[in-house]
PDB file of C-alpha atoms and ligand atoms in Angstrom:
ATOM      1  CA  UNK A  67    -127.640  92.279-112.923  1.00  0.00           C
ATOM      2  CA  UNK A  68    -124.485  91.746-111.051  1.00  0.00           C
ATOM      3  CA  UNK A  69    -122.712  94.604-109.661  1.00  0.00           C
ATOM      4  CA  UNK A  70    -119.315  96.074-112.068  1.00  0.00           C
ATOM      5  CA  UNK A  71    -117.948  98.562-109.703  1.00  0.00           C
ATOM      6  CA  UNK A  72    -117.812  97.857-105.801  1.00  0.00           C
ATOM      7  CA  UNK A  73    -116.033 100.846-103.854  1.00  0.00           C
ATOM      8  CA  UNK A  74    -115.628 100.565 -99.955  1.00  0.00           C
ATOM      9  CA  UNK A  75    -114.845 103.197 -97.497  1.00  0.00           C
ATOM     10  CA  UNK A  76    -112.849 104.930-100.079  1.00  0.00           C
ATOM     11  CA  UNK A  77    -110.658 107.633 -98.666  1.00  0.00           C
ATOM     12  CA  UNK A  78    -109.087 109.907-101.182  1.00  0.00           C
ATOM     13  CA  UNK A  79    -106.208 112.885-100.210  1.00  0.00           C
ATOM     14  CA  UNK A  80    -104.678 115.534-102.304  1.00  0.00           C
ATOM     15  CA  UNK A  81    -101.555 116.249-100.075  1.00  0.00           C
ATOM     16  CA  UNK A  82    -102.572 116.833 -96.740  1.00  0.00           C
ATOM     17  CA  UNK A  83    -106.337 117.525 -97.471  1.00  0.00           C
ATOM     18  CA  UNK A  84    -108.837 115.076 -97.486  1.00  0.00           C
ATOM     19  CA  UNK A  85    -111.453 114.956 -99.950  1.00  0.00           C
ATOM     20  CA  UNK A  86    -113.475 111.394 -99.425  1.00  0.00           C
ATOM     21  CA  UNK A  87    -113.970 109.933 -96.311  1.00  0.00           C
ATOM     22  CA  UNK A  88    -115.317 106.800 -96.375  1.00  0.00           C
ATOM     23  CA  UNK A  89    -117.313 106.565 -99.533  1.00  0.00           C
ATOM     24  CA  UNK A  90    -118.820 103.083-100.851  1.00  0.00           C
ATOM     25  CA  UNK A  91    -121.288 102.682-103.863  1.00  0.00           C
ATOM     26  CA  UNK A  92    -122.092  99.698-106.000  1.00  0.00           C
ATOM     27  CA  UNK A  93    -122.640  99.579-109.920  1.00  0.00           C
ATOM     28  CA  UNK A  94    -124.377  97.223-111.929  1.00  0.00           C
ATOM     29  CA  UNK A  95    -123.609  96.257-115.458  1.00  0.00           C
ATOM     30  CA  UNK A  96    -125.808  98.568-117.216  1.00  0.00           C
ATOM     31  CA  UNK A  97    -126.957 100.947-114.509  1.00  0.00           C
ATOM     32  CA  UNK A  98    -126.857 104.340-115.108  1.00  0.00           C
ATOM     33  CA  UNK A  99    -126.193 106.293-111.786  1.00  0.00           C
ATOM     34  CA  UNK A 100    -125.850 109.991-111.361  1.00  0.00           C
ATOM     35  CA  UNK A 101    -123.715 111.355-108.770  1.00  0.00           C
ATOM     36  CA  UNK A 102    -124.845 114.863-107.483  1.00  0.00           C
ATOM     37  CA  UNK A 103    -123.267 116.990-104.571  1.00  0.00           C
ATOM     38  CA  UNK A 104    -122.741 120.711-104.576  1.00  0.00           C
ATOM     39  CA  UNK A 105    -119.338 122.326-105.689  1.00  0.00           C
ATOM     40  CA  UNK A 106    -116.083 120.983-103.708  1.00  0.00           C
ATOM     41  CA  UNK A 107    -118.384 117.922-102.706  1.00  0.00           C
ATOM     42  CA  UNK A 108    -116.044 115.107-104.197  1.00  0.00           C
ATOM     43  CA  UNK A 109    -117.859 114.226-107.018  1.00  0.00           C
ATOM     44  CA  UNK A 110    -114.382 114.798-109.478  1.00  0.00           C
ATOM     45  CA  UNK A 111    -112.389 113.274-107.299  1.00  0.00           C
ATOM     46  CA  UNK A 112    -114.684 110.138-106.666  1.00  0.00           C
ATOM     47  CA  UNK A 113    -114.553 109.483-110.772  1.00  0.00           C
ATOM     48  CA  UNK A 114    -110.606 110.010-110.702  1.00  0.00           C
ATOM     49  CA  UNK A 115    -109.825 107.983-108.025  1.00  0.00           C
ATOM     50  CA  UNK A 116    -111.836 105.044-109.836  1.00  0.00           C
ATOM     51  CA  UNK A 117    -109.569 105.847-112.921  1.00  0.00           C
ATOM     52  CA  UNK A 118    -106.469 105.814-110.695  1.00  0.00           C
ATOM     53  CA  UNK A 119    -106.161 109.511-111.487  1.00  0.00           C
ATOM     54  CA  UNK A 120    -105.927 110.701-107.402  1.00  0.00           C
ATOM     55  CA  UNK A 121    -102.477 109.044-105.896  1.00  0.00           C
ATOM     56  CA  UNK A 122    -103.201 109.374-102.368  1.00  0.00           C
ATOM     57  CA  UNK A 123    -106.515 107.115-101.780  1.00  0.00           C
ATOM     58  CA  UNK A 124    -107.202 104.231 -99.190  1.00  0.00           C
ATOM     59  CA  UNK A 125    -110.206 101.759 -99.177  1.00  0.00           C
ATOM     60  CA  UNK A 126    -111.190  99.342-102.200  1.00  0.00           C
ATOM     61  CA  UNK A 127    -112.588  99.893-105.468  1.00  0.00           C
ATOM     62  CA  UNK A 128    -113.339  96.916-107.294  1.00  0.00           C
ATOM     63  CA  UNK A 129    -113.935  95.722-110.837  1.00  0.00           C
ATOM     64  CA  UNK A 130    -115.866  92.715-111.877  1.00  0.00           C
ATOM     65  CA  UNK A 131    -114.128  91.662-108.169  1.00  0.00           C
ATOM     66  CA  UNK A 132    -110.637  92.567-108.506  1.00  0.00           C
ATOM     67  CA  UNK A 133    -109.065  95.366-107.032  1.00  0.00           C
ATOM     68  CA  UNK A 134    -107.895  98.374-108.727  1.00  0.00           C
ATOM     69  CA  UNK A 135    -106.244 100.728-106.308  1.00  0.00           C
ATOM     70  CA  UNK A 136    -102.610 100.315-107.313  1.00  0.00           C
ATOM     71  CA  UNK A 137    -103.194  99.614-111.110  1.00  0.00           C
ATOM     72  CA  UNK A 138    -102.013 102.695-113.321  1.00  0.00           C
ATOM     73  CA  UNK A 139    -104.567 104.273-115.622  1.00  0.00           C
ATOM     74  CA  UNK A 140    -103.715 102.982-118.696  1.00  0.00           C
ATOM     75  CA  UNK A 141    -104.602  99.490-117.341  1.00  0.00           C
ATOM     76  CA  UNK A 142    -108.137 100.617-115.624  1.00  0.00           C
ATOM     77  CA  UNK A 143    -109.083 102.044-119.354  1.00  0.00           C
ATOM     78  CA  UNK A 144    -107.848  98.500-120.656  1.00  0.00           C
ATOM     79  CA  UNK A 145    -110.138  96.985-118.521  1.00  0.00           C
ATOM     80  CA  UNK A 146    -113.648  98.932-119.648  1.00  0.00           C
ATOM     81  CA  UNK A 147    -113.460 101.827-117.989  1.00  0.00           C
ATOM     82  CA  UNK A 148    -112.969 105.239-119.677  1.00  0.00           C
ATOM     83  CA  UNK A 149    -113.676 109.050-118.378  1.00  0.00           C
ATOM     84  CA  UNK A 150    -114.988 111.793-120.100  1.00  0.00           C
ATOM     85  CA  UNK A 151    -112.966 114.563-117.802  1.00  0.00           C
ATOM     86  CA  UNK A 152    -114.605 117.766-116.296  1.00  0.00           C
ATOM     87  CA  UNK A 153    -113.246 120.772-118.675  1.00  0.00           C
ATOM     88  CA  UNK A 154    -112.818 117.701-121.678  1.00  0.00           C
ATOM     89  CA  UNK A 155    -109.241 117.986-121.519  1.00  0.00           C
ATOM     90  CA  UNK A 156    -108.974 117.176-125.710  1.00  0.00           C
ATOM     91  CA  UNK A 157    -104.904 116.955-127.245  1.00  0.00           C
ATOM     92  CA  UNK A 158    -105.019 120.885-128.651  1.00  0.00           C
ATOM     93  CA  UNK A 159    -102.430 119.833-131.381  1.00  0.00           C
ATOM     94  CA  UNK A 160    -104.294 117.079-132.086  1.00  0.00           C
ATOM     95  CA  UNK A 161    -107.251 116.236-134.812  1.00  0.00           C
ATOM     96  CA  UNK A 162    -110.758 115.630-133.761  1.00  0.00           C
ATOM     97  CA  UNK A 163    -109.800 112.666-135.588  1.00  0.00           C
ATOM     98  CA  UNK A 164    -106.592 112.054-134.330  1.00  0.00           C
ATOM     99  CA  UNK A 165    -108.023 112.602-130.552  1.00  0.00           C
ATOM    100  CA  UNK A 166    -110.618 109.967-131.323  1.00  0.00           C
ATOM    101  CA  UNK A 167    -108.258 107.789-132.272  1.00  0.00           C
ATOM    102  CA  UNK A 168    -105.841 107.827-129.350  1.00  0.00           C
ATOM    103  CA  UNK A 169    -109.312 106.608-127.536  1.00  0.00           C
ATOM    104  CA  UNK A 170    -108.998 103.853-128.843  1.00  0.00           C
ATOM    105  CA  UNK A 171    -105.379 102.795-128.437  1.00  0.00           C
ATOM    106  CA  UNK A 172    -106.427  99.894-125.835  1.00  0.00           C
ATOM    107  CA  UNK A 173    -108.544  98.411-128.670  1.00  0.00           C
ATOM    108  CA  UNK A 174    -111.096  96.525-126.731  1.00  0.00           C
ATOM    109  CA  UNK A 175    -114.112  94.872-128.533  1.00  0.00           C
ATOM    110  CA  UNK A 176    -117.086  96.248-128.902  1.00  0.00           C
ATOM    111  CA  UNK A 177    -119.577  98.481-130.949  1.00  0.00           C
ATOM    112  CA  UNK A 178    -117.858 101.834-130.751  1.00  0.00           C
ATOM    113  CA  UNK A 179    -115.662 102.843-133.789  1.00  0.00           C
ATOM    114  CA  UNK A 180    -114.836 106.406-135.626  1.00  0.00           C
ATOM    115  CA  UNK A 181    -117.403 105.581-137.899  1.00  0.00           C
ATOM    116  CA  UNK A 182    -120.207 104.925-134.561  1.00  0.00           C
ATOM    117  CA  UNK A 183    -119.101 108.135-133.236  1.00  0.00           C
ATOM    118  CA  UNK A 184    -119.503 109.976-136.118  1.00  0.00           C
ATOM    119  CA  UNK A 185    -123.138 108.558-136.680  1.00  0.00           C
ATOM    120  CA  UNK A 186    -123.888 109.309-133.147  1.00  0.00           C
ATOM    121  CA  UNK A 187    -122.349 113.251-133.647  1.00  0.00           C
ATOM    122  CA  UNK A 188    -122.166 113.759-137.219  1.00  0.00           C
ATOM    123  CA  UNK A 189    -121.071 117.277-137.276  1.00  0.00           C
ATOM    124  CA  UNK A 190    -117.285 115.484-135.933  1.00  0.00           C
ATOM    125  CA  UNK A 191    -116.931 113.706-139.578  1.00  0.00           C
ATOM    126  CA  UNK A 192    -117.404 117.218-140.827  1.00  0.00           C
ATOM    127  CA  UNK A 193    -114.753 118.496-138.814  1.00  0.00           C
ATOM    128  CA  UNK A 194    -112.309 115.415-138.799  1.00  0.00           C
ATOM    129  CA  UNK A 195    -109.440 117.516-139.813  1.00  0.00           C
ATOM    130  CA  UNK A 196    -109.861 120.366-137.600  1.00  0.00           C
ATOM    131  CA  UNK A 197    -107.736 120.990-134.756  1.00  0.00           C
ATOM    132  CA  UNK A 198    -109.652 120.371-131.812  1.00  0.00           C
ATOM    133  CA  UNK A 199    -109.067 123.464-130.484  1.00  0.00           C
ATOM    134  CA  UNK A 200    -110.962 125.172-133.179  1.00  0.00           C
ATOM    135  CA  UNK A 201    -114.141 123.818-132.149  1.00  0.00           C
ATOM    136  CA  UNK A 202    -117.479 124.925-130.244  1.00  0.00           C
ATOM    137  CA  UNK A 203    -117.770 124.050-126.549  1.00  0.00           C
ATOM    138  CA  UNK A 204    -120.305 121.638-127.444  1.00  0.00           C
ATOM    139  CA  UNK A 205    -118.535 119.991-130.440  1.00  0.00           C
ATOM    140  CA  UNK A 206    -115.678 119.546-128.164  1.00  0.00           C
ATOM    141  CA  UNK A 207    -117.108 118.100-125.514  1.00  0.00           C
ATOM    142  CA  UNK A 208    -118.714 115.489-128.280  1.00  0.00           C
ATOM    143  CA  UNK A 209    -115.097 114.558-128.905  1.00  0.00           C
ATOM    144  CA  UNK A 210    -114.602 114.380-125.409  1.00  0.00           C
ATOM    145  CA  UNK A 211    -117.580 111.469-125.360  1.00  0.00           C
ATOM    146  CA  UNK A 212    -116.260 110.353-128.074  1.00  0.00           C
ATOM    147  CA  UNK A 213    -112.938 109.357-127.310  1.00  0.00           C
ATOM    148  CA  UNK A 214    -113.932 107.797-124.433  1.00  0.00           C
ATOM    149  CA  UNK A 215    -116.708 105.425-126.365  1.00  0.00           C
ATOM    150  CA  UNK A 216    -113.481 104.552-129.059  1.00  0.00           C
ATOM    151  CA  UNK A 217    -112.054 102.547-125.870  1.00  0.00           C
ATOM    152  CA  UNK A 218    -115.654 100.326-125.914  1.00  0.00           C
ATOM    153  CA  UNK A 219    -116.061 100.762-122.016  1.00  0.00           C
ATOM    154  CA  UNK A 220    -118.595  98.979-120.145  1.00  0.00           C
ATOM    155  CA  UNK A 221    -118.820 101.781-117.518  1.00  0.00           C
ATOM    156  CA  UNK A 222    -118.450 105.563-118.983  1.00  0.00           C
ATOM    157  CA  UNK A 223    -117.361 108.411-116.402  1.00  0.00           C
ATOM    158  CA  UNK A 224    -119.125 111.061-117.532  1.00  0.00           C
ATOM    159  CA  UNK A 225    -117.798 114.548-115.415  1.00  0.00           C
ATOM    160  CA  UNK A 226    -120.027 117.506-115.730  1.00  0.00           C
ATOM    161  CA  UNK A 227    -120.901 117.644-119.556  1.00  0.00           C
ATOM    162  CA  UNK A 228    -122.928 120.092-119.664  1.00  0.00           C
ATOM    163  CA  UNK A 229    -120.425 122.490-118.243  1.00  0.00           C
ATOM    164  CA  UNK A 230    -119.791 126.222-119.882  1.00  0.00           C
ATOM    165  CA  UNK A 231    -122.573 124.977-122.584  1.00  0.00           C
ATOM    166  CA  UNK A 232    -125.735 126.349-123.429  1.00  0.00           C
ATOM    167  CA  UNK A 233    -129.066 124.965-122.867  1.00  0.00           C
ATOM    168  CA  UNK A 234    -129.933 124.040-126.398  1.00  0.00           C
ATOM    169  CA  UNK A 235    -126.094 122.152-126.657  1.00  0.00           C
ATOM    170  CA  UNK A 236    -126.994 120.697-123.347  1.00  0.00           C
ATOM    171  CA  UNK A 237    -130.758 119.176-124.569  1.00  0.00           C
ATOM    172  CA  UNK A 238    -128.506 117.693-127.936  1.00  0.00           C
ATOM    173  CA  UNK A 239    -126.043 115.960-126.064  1.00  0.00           C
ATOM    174  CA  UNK A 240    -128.494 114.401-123.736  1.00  0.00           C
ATOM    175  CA  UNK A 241    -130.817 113.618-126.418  1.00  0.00           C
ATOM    176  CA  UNK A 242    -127.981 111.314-127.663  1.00  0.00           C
ATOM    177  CA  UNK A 243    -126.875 109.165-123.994  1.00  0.00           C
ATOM    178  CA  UNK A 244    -129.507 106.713-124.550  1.00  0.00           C
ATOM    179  CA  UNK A 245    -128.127 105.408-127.249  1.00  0.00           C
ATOM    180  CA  UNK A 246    -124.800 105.136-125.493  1.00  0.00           C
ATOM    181  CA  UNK A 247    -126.256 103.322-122.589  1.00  0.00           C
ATOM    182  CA  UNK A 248    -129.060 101.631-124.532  1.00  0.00           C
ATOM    183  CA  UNK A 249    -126.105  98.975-125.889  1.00  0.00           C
ATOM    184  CA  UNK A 250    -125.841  98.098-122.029  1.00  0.00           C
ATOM    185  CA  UNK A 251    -122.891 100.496-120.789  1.00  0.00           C
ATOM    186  CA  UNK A 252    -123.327 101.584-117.200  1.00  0.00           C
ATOM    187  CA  UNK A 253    -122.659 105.367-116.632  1.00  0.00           C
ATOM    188  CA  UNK A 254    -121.692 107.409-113.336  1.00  0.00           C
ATOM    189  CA  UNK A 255    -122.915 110.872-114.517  1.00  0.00           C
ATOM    190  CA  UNK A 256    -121.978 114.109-112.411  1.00  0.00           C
ATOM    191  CA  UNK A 257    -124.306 117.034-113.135  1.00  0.00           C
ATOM    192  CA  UNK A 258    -124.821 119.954-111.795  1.00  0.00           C
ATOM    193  CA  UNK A 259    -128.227 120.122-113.185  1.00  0.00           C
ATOM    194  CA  UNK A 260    -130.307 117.575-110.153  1.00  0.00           C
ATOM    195  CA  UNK A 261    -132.831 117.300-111.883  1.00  0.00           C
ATOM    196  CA  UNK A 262    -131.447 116.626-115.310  1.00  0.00           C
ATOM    197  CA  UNK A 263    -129.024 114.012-113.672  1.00  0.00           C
ATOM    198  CA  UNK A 264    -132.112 111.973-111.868  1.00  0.00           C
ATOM    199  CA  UNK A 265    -133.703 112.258-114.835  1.00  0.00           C
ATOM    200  CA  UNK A 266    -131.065 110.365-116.766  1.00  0.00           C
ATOM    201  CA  UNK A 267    -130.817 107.707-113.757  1.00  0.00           C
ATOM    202  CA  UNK A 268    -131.895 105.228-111.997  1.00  0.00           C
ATOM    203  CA  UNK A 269    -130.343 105.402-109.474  1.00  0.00           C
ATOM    204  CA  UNK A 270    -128.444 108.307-107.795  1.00  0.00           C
ATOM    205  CA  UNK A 271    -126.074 109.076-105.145  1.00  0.00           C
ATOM    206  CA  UNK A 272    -125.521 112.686-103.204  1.00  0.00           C
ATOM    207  CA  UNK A 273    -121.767 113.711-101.592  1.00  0.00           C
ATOM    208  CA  UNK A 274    -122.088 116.104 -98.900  1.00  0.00           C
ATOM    209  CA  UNK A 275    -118.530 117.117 -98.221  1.00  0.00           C
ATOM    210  CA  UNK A 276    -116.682 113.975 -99.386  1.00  0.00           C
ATOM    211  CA  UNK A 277    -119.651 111.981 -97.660  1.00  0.00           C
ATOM    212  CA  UNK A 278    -122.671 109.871 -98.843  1.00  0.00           C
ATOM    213  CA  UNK A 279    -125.126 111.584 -97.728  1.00  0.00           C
ATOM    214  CA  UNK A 280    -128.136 109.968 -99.253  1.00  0.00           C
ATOM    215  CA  UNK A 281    -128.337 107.350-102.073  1.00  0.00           C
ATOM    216  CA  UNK A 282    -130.842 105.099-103.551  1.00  0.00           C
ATOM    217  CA  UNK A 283    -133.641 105.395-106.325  1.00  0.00           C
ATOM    218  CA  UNK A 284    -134.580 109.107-107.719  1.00  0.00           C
ATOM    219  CA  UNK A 285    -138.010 108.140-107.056  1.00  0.00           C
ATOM    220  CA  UNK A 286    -138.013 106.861-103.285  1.00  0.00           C
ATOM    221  CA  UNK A 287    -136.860 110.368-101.716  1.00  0.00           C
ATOM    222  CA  UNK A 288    -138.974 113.642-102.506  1.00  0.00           C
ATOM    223  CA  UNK A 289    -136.962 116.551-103.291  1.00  0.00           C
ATOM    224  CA  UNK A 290    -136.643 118.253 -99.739  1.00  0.00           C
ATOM    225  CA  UNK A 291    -134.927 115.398 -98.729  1.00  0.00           C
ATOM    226  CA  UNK A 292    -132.196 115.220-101.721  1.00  0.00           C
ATOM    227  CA  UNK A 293    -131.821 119.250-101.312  1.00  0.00           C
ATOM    228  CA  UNK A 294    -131.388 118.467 -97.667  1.00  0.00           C
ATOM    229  CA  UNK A 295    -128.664 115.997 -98.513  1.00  0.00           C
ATOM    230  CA  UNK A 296    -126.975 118.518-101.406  1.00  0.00           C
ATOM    231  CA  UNK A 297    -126.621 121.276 -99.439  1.00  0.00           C
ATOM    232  CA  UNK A 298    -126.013 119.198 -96.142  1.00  0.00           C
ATOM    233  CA  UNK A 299    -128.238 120.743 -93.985  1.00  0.00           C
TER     234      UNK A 299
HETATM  235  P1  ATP B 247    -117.092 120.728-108.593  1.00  0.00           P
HETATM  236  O1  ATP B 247    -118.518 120.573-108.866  1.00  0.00           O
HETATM  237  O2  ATP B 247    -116.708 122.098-108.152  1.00  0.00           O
HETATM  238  O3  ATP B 247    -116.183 120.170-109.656  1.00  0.00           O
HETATM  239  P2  ATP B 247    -116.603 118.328-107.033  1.00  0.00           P
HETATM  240  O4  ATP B 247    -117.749 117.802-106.233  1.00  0.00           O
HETATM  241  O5  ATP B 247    -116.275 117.637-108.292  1.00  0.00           O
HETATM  242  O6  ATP B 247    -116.828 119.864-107.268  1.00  0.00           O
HETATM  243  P3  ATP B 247    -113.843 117.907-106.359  1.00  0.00           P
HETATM  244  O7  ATP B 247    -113.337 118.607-107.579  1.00  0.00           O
HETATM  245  O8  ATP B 247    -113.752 116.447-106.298  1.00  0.00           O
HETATM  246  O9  ATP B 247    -115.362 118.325-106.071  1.00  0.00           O
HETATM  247  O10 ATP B 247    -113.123 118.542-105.096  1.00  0.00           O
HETATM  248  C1  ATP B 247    -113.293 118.013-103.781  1.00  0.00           C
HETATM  249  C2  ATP B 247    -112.380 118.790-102.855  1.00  0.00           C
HETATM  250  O11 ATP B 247    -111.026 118.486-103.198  1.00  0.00           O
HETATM  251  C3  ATP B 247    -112.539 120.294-102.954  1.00  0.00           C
HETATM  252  O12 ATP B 247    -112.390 120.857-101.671  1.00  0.00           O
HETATM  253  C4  ATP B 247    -111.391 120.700-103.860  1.00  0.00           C
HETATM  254  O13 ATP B 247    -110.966 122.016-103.576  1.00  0.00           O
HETATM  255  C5  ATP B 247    -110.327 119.681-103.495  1.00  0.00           C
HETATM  256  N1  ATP B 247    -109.451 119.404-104.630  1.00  0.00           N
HETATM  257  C6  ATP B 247    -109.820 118.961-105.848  1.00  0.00           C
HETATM  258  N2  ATP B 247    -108.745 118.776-106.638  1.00  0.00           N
HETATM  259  C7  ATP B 247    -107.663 119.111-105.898  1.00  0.00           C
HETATM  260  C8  ATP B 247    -106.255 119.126-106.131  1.00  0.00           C
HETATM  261  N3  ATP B 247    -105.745 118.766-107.317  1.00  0.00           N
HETATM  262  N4  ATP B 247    -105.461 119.544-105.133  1.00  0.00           N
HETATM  263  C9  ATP B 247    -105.966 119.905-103.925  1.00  0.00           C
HETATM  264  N5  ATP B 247    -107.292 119.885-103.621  1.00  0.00           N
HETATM  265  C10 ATP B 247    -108.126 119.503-104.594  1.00  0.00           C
END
C-alpha cells in the first residue's frame, strides 16, 4: 500500500491563535486511522485544513503527491476526498434526497450512488422526501455519511459521528463502516469514544494540544501510555 495523504509540519491558525503546530501523518490507500485527542486538541481542525476548510495553515499536505494547500474545497472533494463535518451540517431546506444529491455534484466514479446509500441506510429511501431537518439525530447524521459517499471518495473524513447520539444509534452506524471501508476507502475517524475509535483502526494517532503526541498501531502501546498521551500528562 502506498501512502494517499502525506501532511508535514502542518501549522494551522484561526486569526491570531494557533491550533496545529507542526503536525505530520501519513495515509495509505485503504487504511483506516482514527485520530483521538481530548476536546480543543485539533482533531476538527486537522480534518478541515486537509479539506481546505481552515485559511490560515502552513506546512504540506499532500495527495497521491501533489500539494493541496492553496486548492479551494470544491477541487479537494473533486479529487477523492469528502468530510462528514462534526454537528453534520445537512442543507435544512433541502431533501434527504436532495442533500444526497448535491454529494454528488463532482460525479467521480465509483460504487456509491442514491440507490448504495439507501441499501447501506434504508430507513433514508423511506424518508427521501423529508426535509432533513425533520429527522432523528441518527438518521441525520446517516445523510451526513451519505452525502459524503455520493462524491465516491477514496479517503472519508469522518468528524465525531457519534456525537449527541445514543448508544444503540451509535452501535448501528458503526455496525455499517465496514462496508464503507471494506470497498478499499481509507478513513481518518475522530471519536471521542478511544476505545471505539482503536477499535475501528489500525492505526491511530493522539493530538495533545495541536501536537502528535503518540501515533502508531492500537496494539503496540498499552492504554496508560495512550491516556498519557490524551490527556498530555
Ligand atoms: P472537539 O473535540 O472539542 O471538537 P477538537 O480536537 O476537534 O476538539 P478543534 O475544534 O480543532 O479541536 O479546536 C482546536 C482549537 O482551535 C481549540 O482551542 C478551539 O477553541 C480552536 N478553534 C476551533 N475552531 C475555531 C475557530 N473557528 N476560531 C477560533 N478558534 C477555533
Amino acid at each position: 500500500m502506498s501512502d494517499l495523504l502525506e501532511i508535514d509540519d502542518l501549522h494551522a491558525f484561526y486569526g491570531d491563535f494557533q491550533a496545529l503546530h507542526g503536525v505530520s501523518l501519513r495515509v495509505r490507500a485503504g487504511e483506516v486511522q482514527a485520530l483521538i485527542g481530548a476536546n480543543g486538541a485539533g482533531k476538527s481542525t486537522l480534518l478541515k485544513s486537509i479539506c481546505g476548510l481552515v485559511a490560515g495553515r502552513q506546512g504540506s499536505v499532500r495527495w497521491r503527491g501533489a500539494e493541496l494547500l492553496g486548492q479551494a474545497p470544491n477541487r479537494i472533494v473533486a479529487q477523492g476526498i469528502a468530510l462528514v463535518p462534526e454537528g453534520r451540517r445537512l442543507f435544512p431546506s433541502l431533501s434527504v434526497e436532495e442533500n444526497l444529491i448535491l454529494g454528488g455534484q463532482v460525479a467521480r466514479p465509483g460504487p456509491w450512488s442514491l440507490r448504495a446509500v439507501y441499501d447501506l441506510f434504508p430507513i433514508l429511501q423511506e424518508k427521501r422526501a423529508a426535509p432533513s431537518t425533520s429527522l432523528s439525530g441518527g438518521q441525520q447524521q446517516m445523510v451526513s455519511i451519505g452525502r459524503a459517499l455520493m462524491s465516491n471518495p477514496e479517503l472519508i473524513l469522518l468528524d465525531e459521528l457519534s456525537l449527541g447520539l445514543a448508544p444503540i444509534v451509535i452501535k448501528d452506524i458503526y455496525a455499517r463502516l465496514p462496508r464503507i471501508t471494506g470497498q478499499g476507502m481509507a478513513a481518518i475517524l475522530v471519536e471521542q469514544d478511544v476505545t471505539r475509535a482503536l477499535g475501528s483502526a489500525s492505526a491511530f494517532v493522539c493530538l495533545a494540544e495541536g501536537r502528535v503526541a503518540l501515533a502508531g498501531a492500537p496494539g503496540a502501546f498499552g492504554r496508560e501510555a495512550i491516556s498519557a498521551a490524551y490527556f498530555g500528562t
